[in-house]
CSV table of C-alpha atoms and ligand atoms in Angstrom, one decimal:
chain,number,residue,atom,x,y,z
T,1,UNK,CA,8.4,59.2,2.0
T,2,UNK,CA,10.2,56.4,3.6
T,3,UNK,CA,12.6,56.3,6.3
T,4,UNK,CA,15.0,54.2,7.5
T,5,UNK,CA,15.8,54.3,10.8
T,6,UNK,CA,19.6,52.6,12.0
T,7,UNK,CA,19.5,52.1,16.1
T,8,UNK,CA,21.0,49.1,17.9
T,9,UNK,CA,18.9,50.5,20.8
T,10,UNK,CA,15.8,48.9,20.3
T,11,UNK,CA,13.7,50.6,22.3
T,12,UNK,CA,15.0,54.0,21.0
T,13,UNK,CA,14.4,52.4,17.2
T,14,UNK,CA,10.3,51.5,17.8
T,15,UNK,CA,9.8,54.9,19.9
T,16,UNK,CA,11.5,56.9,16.7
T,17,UNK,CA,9.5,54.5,14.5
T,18,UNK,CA,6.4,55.3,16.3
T,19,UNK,CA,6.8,58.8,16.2
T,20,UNK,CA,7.4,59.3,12.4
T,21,UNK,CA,4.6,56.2,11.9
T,22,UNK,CA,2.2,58.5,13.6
T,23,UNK,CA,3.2,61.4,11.0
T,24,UNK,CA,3.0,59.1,7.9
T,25,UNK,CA,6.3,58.0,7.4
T,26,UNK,CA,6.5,54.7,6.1
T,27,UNK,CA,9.6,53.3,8.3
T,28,UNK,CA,12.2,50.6,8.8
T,29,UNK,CA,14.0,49.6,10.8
T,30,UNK,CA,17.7,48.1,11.6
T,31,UNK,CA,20.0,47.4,14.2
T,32,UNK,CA,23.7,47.3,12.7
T,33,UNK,CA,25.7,49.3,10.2
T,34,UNK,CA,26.1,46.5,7.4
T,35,UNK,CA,22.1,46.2,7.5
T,36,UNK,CA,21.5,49.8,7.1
T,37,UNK,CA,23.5,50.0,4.1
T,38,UNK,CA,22.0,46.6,2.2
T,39,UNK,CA,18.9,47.7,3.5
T,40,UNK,CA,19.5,51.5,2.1
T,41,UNK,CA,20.7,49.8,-1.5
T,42,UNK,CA,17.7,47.9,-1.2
T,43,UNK,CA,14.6,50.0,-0.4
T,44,UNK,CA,16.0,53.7,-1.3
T,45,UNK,CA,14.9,55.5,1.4
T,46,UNK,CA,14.6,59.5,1.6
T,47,UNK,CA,15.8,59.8,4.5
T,48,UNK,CA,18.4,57.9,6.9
T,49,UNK,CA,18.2,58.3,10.8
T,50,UNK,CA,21.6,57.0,11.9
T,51,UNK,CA,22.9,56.2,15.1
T,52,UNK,CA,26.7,57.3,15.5
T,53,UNK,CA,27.7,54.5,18.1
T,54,UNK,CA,26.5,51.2,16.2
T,55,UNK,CA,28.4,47.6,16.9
T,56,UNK,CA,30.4,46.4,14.2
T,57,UNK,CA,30.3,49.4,11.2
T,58,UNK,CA,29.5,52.9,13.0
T,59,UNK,CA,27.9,55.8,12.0
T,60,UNK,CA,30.4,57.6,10.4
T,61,UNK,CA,31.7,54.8,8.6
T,62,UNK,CA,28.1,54.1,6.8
T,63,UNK,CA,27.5,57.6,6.1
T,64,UNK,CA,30.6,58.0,4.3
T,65,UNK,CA,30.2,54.6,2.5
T,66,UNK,CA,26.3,55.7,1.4
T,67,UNK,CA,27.9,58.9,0.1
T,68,UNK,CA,30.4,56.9,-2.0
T,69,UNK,CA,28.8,54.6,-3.7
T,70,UNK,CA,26.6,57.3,-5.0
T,71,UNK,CA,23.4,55.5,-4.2
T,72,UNK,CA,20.3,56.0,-7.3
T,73,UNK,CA,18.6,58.2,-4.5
T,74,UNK,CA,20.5,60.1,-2.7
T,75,UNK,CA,19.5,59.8,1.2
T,76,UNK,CA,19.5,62.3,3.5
T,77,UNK,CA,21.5,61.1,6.2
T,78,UNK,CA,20.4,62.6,10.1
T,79,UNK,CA,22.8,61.5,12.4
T,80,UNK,CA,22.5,60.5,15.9
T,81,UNK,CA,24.4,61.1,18.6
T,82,UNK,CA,24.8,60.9,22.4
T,83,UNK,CA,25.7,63.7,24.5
T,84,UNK,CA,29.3,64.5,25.0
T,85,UNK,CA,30.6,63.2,21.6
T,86,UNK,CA,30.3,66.6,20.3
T,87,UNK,CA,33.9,66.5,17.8
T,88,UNK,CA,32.4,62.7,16.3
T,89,UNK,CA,29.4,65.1,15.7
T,90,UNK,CA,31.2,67.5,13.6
T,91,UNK,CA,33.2,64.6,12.0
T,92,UNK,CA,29.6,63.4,10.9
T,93,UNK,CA,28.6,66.7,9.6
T,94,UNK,CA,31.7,66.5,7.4
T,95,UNK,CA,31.5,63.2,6.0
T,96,UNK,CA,27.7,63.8,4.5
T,97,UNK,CA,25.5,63.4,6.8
T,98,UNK,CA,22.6,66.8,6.6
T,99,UNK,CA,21.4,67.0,10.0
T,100,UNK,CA,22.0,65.8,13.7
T,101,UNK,CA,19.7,65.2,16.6
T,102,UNK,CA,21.8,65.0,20.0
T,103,UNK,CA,20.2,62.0,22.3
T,104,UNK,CA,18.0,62.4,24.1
T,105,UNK,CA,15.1,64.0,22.1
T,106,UNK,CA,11.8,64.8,22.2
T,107,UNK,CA,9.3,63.6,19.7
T,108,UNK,CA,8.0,66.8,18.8
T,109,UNK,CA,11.7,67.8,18.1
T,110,UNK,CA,12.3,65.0,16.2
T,111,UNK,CA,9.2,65.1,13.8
T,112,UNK,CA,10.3,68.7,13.2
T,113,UNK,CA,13.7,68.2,12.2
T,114,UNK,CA,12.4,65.3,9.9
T,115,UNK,CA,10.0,67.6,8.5
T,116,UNK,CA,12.4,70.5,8.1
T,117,UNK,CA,15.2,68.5,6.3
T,118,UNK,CA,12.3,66.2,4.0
T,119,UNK,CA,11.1,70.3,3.0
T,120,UNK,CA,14.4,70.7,1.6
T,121,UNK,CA,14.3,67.8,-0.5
T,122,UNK,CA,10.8,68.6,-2.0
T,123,UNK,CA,12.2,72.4,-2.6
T,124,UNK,CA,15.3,71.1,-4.6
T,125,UNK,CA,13.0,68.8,-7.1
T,126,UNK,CA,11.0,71.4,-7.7
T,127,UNK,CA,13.9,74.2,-8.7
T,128,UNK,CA,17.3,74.8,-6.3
T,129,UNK,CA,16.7,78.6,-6.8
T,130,UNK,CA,14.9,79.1,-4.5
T,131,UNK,CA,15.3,78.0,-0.8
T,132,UNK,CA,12.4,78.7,1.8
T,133,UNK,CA,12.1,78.0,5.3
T,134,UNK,CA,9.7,78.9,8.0
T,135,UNK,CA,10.4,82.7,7.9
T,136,UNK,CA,13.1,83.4,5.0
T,137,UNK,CA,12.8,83.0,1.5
T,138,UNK,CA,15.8,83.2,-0.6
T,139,UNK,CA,15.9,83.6,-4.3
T,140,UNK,CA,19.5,83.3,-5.8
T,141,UNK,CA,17.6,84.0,-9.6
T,142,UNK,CA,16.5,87.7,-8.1
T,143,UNK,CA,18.9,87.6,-6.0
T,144,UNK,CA,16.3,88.5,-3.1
T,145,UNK,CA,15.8,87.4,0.3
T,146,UNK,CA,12.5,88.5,2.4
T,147,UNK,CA,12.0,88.0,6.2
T,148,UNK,CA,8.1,86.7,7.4
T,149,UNK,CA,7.1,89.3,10.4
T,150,UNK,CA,4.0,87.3,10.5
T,151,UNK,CA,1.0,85.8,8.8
T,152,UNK,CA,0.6,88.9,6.9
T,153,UNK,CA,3.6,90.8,6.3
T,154,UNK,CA,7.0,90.0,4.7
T,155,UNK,CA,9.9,92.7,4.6
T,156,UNK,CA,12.4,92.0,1.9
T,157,UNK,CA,15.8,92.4,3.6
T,158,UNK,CA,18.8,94.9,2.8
T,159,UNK,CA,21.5,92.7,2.5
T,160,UNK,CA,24.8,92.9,0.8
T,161,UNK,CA,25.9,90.7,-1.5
T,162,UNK,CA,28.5,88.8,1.0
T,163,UNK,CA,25.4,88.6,3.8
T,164,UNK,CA,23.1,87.5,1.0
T,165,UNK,CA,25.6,84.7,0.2
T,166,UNK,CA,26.0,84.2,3.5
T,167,UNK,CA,22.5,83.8,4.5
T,168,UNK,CA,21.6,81.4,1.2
T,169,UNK,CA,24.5,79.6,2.2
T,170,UNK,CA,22.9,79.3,5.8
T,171,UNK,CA,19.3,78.3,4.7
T,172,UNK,CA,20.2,76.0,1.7
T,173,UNK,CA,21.4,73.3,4.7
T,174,UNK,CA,19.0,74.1,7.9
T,175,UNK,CA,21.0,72.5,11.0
T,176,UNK,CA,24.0,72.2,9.9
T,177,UNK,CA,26.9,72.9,11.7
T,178,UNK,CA,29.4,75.2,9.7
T,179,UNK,CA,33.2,75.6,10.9
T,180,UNK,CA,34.2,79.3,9.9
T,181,UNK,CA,36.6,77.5,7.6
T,182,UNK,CA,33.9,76.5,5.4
T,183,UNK,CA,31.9,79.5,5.8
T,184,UNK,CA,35.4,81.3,4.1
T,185,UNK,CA,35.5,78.5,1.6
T,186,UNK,CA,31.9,78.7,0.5
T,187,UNK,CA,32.2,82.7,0.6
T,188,UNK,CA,35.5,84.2,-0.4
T,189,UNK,CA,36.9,80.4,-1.9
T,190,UNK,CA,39.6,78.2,-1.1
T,191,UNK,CA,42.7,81.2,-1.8
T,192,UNK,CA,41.3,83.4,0.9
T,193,UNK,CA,44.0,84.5,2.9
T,194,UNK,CA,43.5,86.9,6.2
T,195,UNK,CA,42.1,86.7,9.8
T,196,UNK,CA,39.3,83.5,9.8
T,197,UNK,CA,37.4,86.3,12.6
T,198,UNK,CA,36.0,88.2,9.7
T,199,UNK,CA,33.5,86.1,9.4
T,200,UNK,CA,32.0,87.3,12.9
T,201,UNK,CA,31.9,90.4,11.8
T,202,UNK,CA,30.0,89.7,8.8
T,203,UNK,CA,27.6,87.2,11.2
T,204,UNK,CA,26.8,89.9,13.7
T,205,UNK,CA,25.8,92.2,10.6
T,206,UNK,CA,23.7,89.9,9.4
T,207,UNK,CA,22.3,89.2,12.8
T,208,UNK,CA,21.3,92.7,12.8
T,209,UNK,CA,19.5,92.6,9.9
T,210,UNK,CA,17.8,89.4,10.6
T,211,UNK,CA,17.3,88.7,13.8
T,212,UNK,CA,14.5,90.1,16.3
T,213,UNK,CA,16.9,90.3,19.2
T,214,UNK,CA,20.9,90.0,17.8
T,215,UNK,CA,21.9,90.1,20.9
T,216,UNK,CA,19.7,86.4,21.1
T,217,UNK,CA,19.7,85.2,17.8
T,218,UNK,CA,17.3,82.9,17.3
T,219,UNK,CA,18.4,82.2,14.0
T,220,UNK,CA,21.6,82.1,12.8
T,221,UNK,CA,23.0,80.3,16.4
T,222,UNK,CA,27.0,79.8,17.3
T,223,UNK,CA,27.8,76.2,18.1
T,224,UNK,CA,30.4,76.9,20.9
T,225,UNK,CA,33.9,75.7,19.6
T,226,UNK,CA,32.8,75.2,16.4
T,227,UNK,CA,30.9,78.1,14.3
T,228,UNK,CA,27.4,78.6,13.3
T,229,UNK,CA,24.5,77.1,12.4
T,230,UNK,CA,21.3,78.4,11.4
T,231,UNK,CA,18.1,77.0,12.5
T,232,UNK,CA,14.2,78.1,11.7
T,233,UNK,CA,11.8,75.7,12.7
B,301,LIG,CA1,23.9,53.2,19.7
């Protein structure tokens, strides 16, 4: 698996390079936004760690360039960002990138989310019918979705068919943030016409089916201003 890492923060670049080193990773690294993307084109990486606030070509505007030239491999892109630009975050989220990690960060946290969205890529070469993450497995074939209570036991879960969309939706892009906008789009389409709220409703059912505590989801989480996300690590 190779990574390649975009920080014009050097010693923020070796400390993330040491950190997925450490794990395996085979990593490089650059400091500037025209680098990562020759570098990208050169070496086809798996995955992308990219800094938002870069000198010259920023964040954003690499991710979106990677996304369309429609590179041979196509990158996952994990975006970085600094505290306190939480709208560029969304921004990023929309223009490709699959994951973001909000400066600063721990390793541990770090090598997780790496590991979580790198999972997602394995799962989709081997067949994208089935998605699985650390406690939910969701089979759009059977249309089934089980829970893991714990190293023994699995529950398959009573959904309906709009909570079962909405939880494949949910685990097919771990971390991402959605806008209830494109919760509607992926759910009811584009011609949906009523009250965006509806989607809460169908969120705090599905909580209640899902969670351990729905009161504090530790799953499917609201991003404040924004939506939802849903996170199993
Ligand atoms: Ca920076």
């Amino acid at each position: 698996m190779e990574i390649l890492i975009v920080e014009d923060e050097r010693e923020i670049a070796q400390l993330i390079n040491n950190c997925l080193s450490r794990e395996g990773f085979q990593c490089h690294i650059v400091h500037d936004g025209l680098s990562a993307l020759s570098t990208a084109k050169t070496i086809q990486p798996d995955l992308i760690i990219l800094d938002l606030m870069l000198p010259g070509l920023d964040g954003l505007e690499v991710c979106s360039r990677l996304r369309n030239e429609g590179m041979a491999k196509d990158p996952y892109i994990m975006m970085l960002t600094a505290k306190g630009e939480e709208i560029d975050r969304v921004i990023g989220l929309s223009t490709g990138a699959d994951d973001y990690l909000v400066k600063p960060f721990s390793p541990r946290e770090l090598v997780a989310r790496v590991r979580a969205l790198l999972r997602r890529s394995l799962r989709h070469e081997k067949t994208a019918q089935i998605y699985e993450t650390e406690h939910f497995t969701v089979n759009l074939d059977e249309h089934t979705a089980t829970r893991k209570l714990d190293e023994q036991k699995t529950e398959e879960l009573d959904l309906t068919a709009l909570e079962f969309n909405l939880l494949s939706a949910f685990i097919s892009y771990p971390g991402k943030v959605w806008s209830r906008t494109q919760l509607i789009d992926k759910l009811w389409g584009a011609d949906f016409f009523g009250d965006e709220r509806v989607v809460d409703t169908h969120i705090r059912r599905l909580r209640k089916k899902i969670e351990p505590n729905p009161a504090q989801p530790s799953f499917v989480k609201t991003v404040v201003g924004v939506g939802y996300k849903f996170e199993d690590l």
